[in-house]
Short mmCIF file of C-alpha atoms in Angstrom, two decimals:
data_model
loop_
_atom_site.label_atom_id
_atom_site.label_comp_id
_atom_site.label_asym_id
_atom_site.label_seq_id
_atom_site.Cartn_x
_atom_site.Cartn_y
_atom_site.Cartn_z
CA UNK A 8 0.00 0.00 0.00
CA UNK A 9 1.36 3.13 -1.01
CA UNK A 10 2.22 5.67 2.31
CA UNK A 11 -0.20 8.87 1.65
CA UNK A 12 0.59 12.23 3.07
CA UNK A 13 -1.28 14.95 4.24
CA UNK A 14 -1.25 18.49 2.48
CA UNK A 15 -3.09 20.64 4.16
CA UNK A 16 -5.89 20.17 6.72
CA UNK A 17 -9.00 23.01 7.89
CA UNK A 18 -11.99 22.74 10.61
CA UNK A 19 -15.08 23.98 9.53
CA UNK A 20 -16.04 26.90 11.54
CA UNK A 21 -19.37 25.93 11.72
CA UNK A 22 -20.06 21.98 11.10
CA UNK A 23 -18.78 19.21 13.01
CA UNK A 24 -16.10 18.87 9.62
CA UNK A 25 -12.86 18.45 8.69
CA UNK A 26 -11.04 19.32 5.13
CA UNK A 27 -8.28 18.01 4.02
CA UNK A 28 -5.67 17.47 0.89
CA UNK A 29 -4.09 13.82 1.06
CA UNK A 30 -1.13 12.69 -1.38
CA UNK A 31 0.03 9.34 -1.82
CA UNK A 32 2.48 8.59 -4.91
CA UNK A 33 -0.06 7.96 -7.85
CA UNK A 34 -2.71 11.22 -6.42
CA UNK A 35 -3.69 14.03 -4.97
CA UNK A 36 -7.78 14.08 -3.18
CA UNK A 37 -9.73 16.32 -1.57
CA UNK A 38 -11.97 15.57 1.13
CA UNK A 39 -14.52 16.08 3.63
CA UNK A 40 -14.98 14.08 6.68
CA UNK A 41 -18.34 14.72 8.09
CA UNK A 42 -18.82 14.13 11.72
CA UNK A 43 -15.18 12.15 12.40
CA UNK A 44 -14.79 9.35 15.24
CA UNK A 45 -18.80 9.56 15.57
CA UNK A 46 -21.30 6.37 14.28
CA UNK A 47 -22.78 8.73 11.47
CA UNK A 48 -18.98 9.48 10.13
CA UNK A 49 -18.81 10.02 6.45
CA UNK A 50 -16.00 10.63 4.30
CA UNK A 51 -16.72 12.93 0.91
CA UNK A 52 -13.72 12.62 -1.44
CA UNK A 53 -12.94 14.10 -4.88
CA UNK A 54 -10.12 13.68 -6.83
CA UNK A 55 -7.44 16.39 -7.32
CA UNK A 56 -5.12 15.49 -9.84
CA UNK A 57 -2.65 12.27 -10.80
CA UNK A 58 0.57 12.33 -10.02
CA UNK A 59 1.79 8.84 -11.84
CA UNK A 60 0.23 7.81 -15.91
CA UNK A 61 -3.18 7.62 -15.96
CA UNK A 62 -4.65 3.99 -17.02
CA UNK A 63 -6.88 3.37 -19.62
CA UNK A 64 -9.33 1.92 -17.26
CA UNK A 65 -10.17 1.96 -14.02
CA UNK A 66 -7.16 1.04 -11.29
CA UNK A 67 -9.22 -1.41 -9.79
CA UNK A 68 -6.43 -2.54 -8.08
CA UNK A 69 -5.92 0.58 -6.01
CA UNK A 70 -9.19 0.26 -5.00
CA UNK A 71 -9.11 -3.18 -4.05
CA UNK A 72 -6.32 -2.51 -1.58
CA UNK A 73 -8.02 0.66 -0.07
CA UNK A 74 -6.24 3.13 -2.22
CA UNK A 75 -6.85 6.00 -3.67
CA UNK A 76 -7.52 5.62 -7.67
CA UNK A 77 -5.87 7.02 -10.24
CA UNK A 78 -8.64 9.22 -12.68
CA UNK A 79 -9.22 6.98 -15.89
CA UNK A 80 -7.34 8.57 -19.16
CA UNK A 81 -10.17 9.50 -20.48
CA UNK A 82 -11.35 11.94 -17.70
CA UNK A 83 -7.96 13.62 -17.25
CA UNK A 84 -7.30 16.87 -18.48
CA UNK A 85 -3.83 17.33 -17.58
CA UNK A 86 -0.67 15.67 -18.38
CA UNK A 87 -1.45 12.41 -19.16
CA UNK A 88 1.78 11.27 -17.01
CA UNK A 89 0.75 13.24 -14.19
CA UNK A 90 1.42 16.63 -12.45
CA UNK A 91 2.42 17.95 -8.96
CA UNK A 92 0.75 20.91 -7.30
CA UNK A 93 2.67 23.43 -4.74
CA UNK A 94 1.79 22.17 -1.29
CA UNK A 95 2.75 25.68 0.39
CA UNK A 96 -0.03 27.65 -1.79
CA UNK A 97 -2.97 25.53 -1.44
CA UNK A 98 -5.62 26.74 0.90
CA UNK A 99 -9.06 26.18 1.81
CA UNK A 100 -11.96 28.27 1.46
CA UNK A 101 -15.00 27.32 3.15
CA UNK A 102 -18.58 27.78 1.79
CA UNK A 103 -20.84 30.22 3.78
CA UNK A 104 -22.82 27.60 4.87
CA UNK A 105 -19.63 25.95 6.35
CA UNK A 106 -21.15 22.31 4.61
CA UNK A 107 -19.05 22.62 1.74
CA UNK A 108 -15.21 23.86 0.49
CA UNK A 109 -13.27 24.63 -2.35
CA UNK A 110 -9.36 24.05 -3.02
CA UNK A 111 -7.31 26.83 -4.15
CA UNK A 112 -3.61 26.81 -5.27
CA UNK A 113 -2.23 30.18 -5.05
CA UNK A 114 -5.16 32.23 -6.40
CA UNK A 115 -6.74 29.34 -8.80
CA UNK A 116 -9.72 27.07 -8.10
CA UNK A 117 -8.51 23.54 -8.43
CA UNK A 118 -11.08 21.65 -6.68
CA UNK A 119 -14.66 22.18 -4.50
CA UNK A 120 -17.17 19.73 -3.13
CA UNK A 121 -20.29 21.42 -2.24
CA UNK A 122 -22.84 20.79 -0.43
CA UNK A 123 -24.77 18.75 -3.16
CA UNK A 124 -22.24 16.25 -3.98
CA UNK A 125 -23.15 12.90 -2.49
CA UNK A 126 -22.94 9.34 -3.86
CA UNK A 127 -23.42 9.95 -7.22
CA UNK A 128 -21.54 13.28 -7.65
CA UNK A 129 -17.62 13.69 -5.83
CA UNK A 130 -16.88 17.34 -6.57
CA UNK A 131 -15.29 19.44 -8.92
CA UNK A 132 -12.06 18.76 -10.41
CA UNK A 133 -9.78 21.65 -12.33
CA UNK A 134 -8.02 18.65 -14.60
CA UNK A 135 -10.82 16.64 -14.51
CA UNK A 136 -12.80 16.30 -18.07
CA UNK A 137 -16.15 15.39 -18.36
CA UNK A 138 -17.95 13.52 -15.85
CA UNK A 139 -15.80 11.23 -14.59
CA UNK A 140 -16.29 8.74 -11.47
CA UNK A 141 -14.29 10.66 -9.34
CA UNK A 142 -14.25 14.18 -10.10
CA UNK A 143 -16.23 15.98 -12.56
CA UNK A 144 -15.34 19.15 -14.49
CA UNK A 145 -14.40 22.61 -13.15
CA UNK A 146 -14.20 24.27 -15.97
CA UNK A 147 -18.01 24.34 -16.64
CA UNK A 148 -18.65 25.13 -13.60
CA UNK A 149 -16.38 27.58 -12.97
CA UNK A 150 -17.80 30.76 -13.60
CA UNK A 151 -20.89 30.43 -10.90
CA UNK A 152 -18.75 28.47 -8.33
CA UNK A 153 -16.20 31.44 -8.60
CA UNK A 154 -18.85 34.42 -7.56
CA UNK A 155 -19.24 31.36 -4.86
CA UNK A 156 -16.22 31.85 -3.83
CA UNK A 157 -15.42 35.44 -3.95
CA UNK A 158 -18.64 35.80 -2.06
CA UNK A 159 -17.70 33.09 0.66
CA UNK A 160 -14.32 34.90 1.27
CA UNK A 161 -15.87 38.34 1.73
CA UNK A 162 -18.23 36.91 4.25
CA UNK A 163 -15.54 34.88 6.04
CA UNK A 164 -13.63 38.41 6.40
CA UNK A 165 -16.47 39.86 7.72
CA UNK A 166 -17.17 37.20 10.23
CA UNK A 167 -13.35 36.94 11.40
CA UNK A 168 -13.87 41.09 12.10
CA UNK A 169 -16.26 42.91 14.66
CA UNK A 170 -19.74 42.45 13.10
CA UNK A 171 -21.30 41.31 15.58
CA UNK A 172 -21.41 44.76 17.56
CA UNK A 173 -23.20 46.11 15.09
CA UNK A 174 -25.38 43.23 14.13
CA UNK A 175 -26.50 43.04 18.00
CA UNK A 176 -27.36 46.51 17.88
CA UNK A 177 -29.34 46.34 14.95
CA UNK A 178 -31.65 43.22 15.88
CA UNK A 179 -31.58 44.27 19.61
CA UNK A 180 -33.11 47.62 18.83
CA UNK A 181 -35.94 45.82 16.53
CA UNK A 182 -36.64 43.62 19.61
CA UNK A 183 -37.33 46.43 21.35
CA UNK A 184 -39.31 48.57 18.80
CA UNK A 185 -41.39 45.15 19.21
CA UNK A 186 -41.54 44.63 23.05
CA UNK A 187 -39.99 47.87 24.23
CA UNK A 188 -37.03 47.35 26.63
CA UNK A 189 -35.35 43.91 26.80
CA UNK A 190 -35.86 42.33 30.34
CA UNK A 191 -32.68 39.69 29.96
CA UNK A 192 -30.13 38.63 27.71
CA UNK A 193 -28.42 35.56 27.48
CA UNK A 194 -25.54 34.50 26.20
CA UNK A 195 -26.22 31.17 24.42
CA UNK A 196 -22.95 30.51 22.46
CA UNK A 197 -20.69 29.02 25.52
CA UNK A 198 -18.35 31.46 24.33
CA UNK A 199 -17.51 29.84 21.17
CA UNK A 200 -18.38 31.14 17.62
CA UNK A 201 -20.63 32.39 16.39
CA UNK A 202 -21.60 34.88 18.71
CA UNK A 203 -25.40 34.15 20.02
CA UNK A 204 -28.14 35.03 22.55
CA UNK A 205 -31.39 35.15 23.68
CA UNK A 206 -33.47 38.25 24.39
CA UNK A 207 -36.40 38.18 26.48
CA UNK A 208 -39.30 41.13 27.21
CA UNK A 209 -42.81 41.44 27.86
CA UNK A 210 -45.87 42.98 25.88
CA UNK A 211 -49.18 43.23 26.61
CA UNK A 212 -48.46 41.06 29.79
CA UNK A 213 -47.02 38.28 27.42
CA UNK A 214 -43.73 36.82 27.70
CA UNK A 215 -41.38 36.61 24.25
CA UNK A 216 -38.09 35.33 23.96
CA UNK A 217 -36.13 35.87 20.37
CA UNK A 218 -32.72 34.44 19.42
CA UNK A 219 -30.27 37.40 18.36
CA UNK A 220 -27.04 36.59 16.25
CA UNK A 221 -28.17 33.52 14.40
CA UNK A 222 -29.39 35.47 11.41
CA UNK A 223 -25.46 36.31 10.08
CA UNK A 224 -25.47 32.65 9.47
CA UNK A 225 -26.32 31.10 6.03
CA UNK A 226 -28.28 27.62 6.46
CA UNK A 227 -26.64 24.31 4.60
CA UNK A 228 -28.73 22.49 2.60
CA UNK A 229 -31.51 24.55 1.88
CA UNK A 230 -30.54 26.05 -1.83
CA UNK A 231 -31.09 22.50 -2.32
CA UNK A 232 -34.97 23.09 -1.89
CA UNK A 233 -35.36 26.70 -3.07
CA UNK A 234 -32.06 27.13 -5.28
CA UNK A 235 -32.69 30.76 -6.99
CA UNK A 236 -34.85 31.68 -3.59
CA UNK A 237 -32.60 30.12 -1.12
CA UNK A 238 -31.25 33.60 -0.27
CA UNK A 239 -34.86 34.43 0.81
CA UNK A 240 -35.06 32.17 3.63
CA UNK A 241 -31.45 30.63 4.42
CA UNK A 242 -31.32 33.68 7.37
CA UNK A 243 -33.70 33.32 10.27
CA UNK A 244 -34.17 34.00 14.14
CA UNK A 245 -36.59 31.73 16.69
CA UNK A 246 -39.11 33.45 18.88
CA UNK A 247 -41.43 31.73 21.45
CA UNK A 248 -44.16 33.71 23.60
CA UNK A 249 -45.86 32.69 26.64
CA UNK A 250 -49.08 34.11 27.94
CA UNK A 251 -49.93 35.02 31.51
CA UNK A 252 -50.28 32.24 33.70
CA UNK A 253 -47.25 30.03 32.26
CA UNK A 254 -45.54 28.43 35.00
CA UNK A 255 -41.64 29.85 35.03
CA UNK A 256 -39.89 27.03 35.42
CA UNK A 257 -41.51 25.48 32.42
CA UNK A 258 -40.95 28.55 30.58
CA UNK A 259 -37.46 28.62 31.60
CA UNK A 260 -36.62 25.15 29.91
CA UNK A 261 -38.50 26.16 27.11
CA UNK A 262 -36.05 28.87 26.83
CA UNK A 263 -33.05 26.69 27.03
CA UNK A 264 -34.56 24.71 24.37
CA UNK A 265 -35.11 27.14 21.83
CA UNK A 266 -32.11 28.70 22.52
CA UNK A 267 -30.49 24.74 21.49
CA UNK A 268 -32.19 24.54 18.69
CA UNK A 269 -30.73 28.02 17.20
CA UNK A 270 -27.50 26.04 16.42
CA UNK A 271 -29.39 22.56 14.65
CA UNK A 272 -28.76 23.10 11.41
CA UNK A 273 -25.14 23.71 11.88
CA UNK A 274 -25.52 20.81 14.33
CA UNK A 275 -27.21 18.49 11.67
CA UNK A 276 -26.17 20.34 8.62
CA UNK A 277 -30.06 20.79 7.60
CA UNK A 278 -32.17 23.73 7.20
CA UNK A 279 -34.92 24.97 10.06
CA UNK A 280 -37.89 26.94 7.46
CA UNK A 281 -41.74 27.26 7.96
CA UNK A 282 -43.94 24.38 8.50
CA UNK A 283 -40.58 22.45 9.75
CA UNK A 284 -41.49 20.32 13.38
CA UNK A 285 -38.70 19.21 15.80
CA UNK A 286 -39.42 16.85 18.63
CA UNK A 287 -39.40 18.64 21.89
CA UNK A 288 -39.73 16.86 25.72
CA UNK A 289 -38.92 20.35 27.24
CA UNK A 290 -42.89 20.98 28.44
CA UNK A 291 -44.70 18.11 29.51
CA UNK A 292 -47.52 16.82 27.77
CA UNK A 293 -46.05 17.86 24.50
CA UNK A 294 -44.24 16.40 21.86
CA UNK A 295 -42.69 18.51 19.15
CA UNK A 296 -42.65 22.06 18.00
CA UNK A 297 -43.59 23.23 15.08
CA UNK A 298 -42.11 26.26 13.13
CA UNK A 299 -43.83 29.02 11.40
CA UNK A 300 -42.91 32.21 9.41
CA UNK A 301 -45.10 35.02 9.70
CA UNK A 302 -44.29 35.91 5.98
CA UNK A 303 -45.61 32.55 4.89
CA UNK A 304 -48.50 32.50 6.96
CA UNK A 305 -51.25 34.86 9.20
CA UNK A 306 -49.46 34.83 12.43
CA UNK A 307 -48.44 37.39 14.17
CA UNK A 308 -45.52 39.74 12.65
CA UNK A 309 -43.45 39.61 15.16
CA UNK A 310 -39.87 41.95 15.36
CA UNK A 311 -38.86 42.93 11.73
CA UNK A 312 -34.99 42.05 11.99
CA UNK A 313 -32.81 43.56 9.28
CA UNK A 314 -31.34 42.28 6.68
CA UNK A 315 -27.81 40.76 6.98
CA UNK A 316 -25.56 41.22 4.19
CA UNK A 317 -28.41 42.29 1.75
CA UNK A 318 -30.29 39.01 2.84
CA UNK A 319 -33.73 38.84 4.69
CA UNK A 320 -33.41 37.50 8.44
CA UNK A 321 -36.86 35.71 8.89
CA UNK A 322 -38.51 34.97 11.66
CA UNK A 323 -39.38 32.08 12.61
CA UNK A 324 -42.20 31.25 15.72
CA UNK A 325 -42.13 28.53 18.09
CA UNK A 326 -45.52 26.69 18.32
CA UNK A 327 -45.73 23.67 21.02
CA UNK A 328 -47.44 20.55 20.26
CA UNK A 329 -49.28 17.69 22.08
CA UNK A 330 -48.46 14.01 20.21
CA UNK A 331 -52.09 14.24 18.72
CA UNK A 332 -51.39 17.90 17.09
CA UNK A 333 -47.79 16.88 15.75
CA UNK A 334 -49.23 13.92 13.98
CA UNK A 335 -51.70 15.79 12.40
CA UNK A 336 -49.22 18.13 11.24
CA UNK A 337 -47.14 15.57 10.38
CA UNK A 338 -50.15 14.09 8.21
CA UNK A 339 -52.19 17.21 6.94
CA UNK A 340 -49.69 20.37 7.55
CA UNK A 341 -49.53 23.66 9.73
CA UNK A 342 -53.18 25.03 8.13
CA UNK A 343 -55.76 23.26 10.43
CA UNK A 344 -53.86 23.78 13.70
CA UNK A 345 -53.65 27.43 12.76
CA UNK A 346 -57.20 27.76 12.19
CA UNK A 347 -57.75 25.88 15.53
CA UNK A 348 -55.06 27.81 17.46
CA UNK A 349 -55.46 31.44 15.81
CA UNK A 350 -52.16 33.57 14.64
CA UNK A 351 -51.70 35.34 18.20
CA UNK A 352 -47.82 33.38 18.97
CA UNK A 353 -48.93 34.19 23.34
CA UNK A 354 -51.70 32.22 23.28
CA UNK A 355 -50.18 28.55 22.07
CA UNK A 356 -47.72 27.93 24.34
CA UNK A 357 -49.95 27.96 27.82
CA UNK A 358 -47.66 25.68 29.93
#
């Protein structure tokens, strides 16, 4: 088995993932390993470039002994005998969404592996040509995954600066133009980044709670779903309200929970939107929550958060269910328990 070396390694800064560029003497790969050491570990690869002749089929033989293949002729657009790349000026840039990277060398593209690849699609590949079964062609691909990119790094810039001061100004002061002054704040990030809290107030002798922070992020997976749109709803910020009455120390796990599930989709790499559910054992006697988005449907407005790099923060409500109500949602949608439950977000949640 041929010894394989590692290039060049990178955390996400948001997923539980790890980049990385691995040589041994026939290739150069780029990968992803999604959740590492756990049970759901999985290992996205895409091929870089050959370093040895490429075959006219497939080295079966490499991957019969664990290897990593050499790209088929056919599929290579470099030297057929192979090439080296510069170790010292390759560097990872991460997609917004921190799901996904791409592989520069110096100040060229040379690889990327989204966050659509799977099973059936590796990644790009600069020297790759065509689709081939481990890589498939940059060079189509190159002008849209290169706004991608420029776009990624300007955001990563921003987020390695202060924004956050003025981003908690901005949402704190439409939390208040909604409930008037805050009552608490709460750190909910354990000091780690990205910087997160939870605001609570009172209106009208109701209780609200809003997550503050969580809108700079961009959610993975969801383009997948909306692709044009996803920019529309890849932004948003949880809010709960409880109505006179609640008991407090319900309320205040409640809290904690919401204030968990601000981090999910980072946690899960998935996408929180309207109509989503979640199962919840926070409040006794219920069973999930169910999400909904005031600008999808007739529920209360809510705070109007700005927008975050040019990008709508939405809101999204907190709605508790009993088991009966989340199987009915499960089975018929969000429109009958709305009708049932009305579009005022302090009178659901009665705990």
């Amino acid at each position: 088995m041929n010894d394989t070396e590692t290039l060049l390694e990178q955390w996400s800064p948001l997923c539980n993932m790890q980049a990385f560029v691995e040589a041994n003497d026939s290739t150069i790969y780029f990968y992803l390993w999604v959740y590492p050491g756990t049970e759901m570990a999985e290992i996205r690869s895409c091929w870089v470039c050959n370093r040895r002749p490429a075959m006219e089929e497939m080295d079966y033989a490499a991957m019969d002994s664990g290897e990593a293949p050499r790209m088929p002729l056919e599929y290579v657009d470099h030297d057929p005998g192979g090439i080296e790349l510069d170790r010292d000026r390759l560097s990872i840039v991460w997609f917004e969404e921190g799901d996904a990277a791409f592989l520069f060398e110096g100040g060229r593209m040379i690889a990327a592996i989204p966050g659509w690849a799977g099973e059936k699609f590796p990644g790009y590949s600069l020297f790759a040509k065509g689709v081939g079964p481990f890589a498939w062609e940059l060079k189509t691909a190159l002008p849209a995954l290169s706004l991608r990119a420029d776009r990624s790094r300007a955001y990563w810039e921003a987020m390695a600066g202060d924004y956050f001061q003025e981003l908690q100004g901005e949402q704190l002061a439409a939390l208040e133009d909604y409930f008037g002054p805050h009552r608490q704040y709460f750190a909910i990030d354990g000091g780690q980044f990205p910087p997160r809290a939870l605001v609570t107030g009172e209106k009208g002798g109701n209780r609200y709670a809003f997550t503050l922070g969580n809108g700079a992020l961009s959610q993975p997976k969801i383009e997948q779903y909306f692709q044009e749109d996803s920019w529309k709803y890849r932004r948003f910020e949880l809010g709960i309200a409880f109505p006179p009455g609640t008991d407090e120390g319900r309320a205040r796990a409640m809290l904690s929970y919401v204030a968990a599930q601000a981090a999910l989709p980072w946690r899960e790499i998935g996408w929180l939107g309207h109509g989503h559910t979640i199962p919840c054992e926070a409040a006794p006697g219920y069973a999930a929550v169910l999400l909904l988005n005031p600008a999808l449907c007739p529920v209360d407005r809510g705070p109007s958060y700005p927008d975050f790099m040019g990008e709508p923060v939405n809101l999204l409500w907190v709605m508790l269910l009993t088991a009966g109500e989340y199987e009915d949602v499960m089975e018929h949608g969000e429109e009958g328990i709305l009708a049932r439950k009305g579009g005022e977000a302090a009178g659901w949640n009665l705990i």
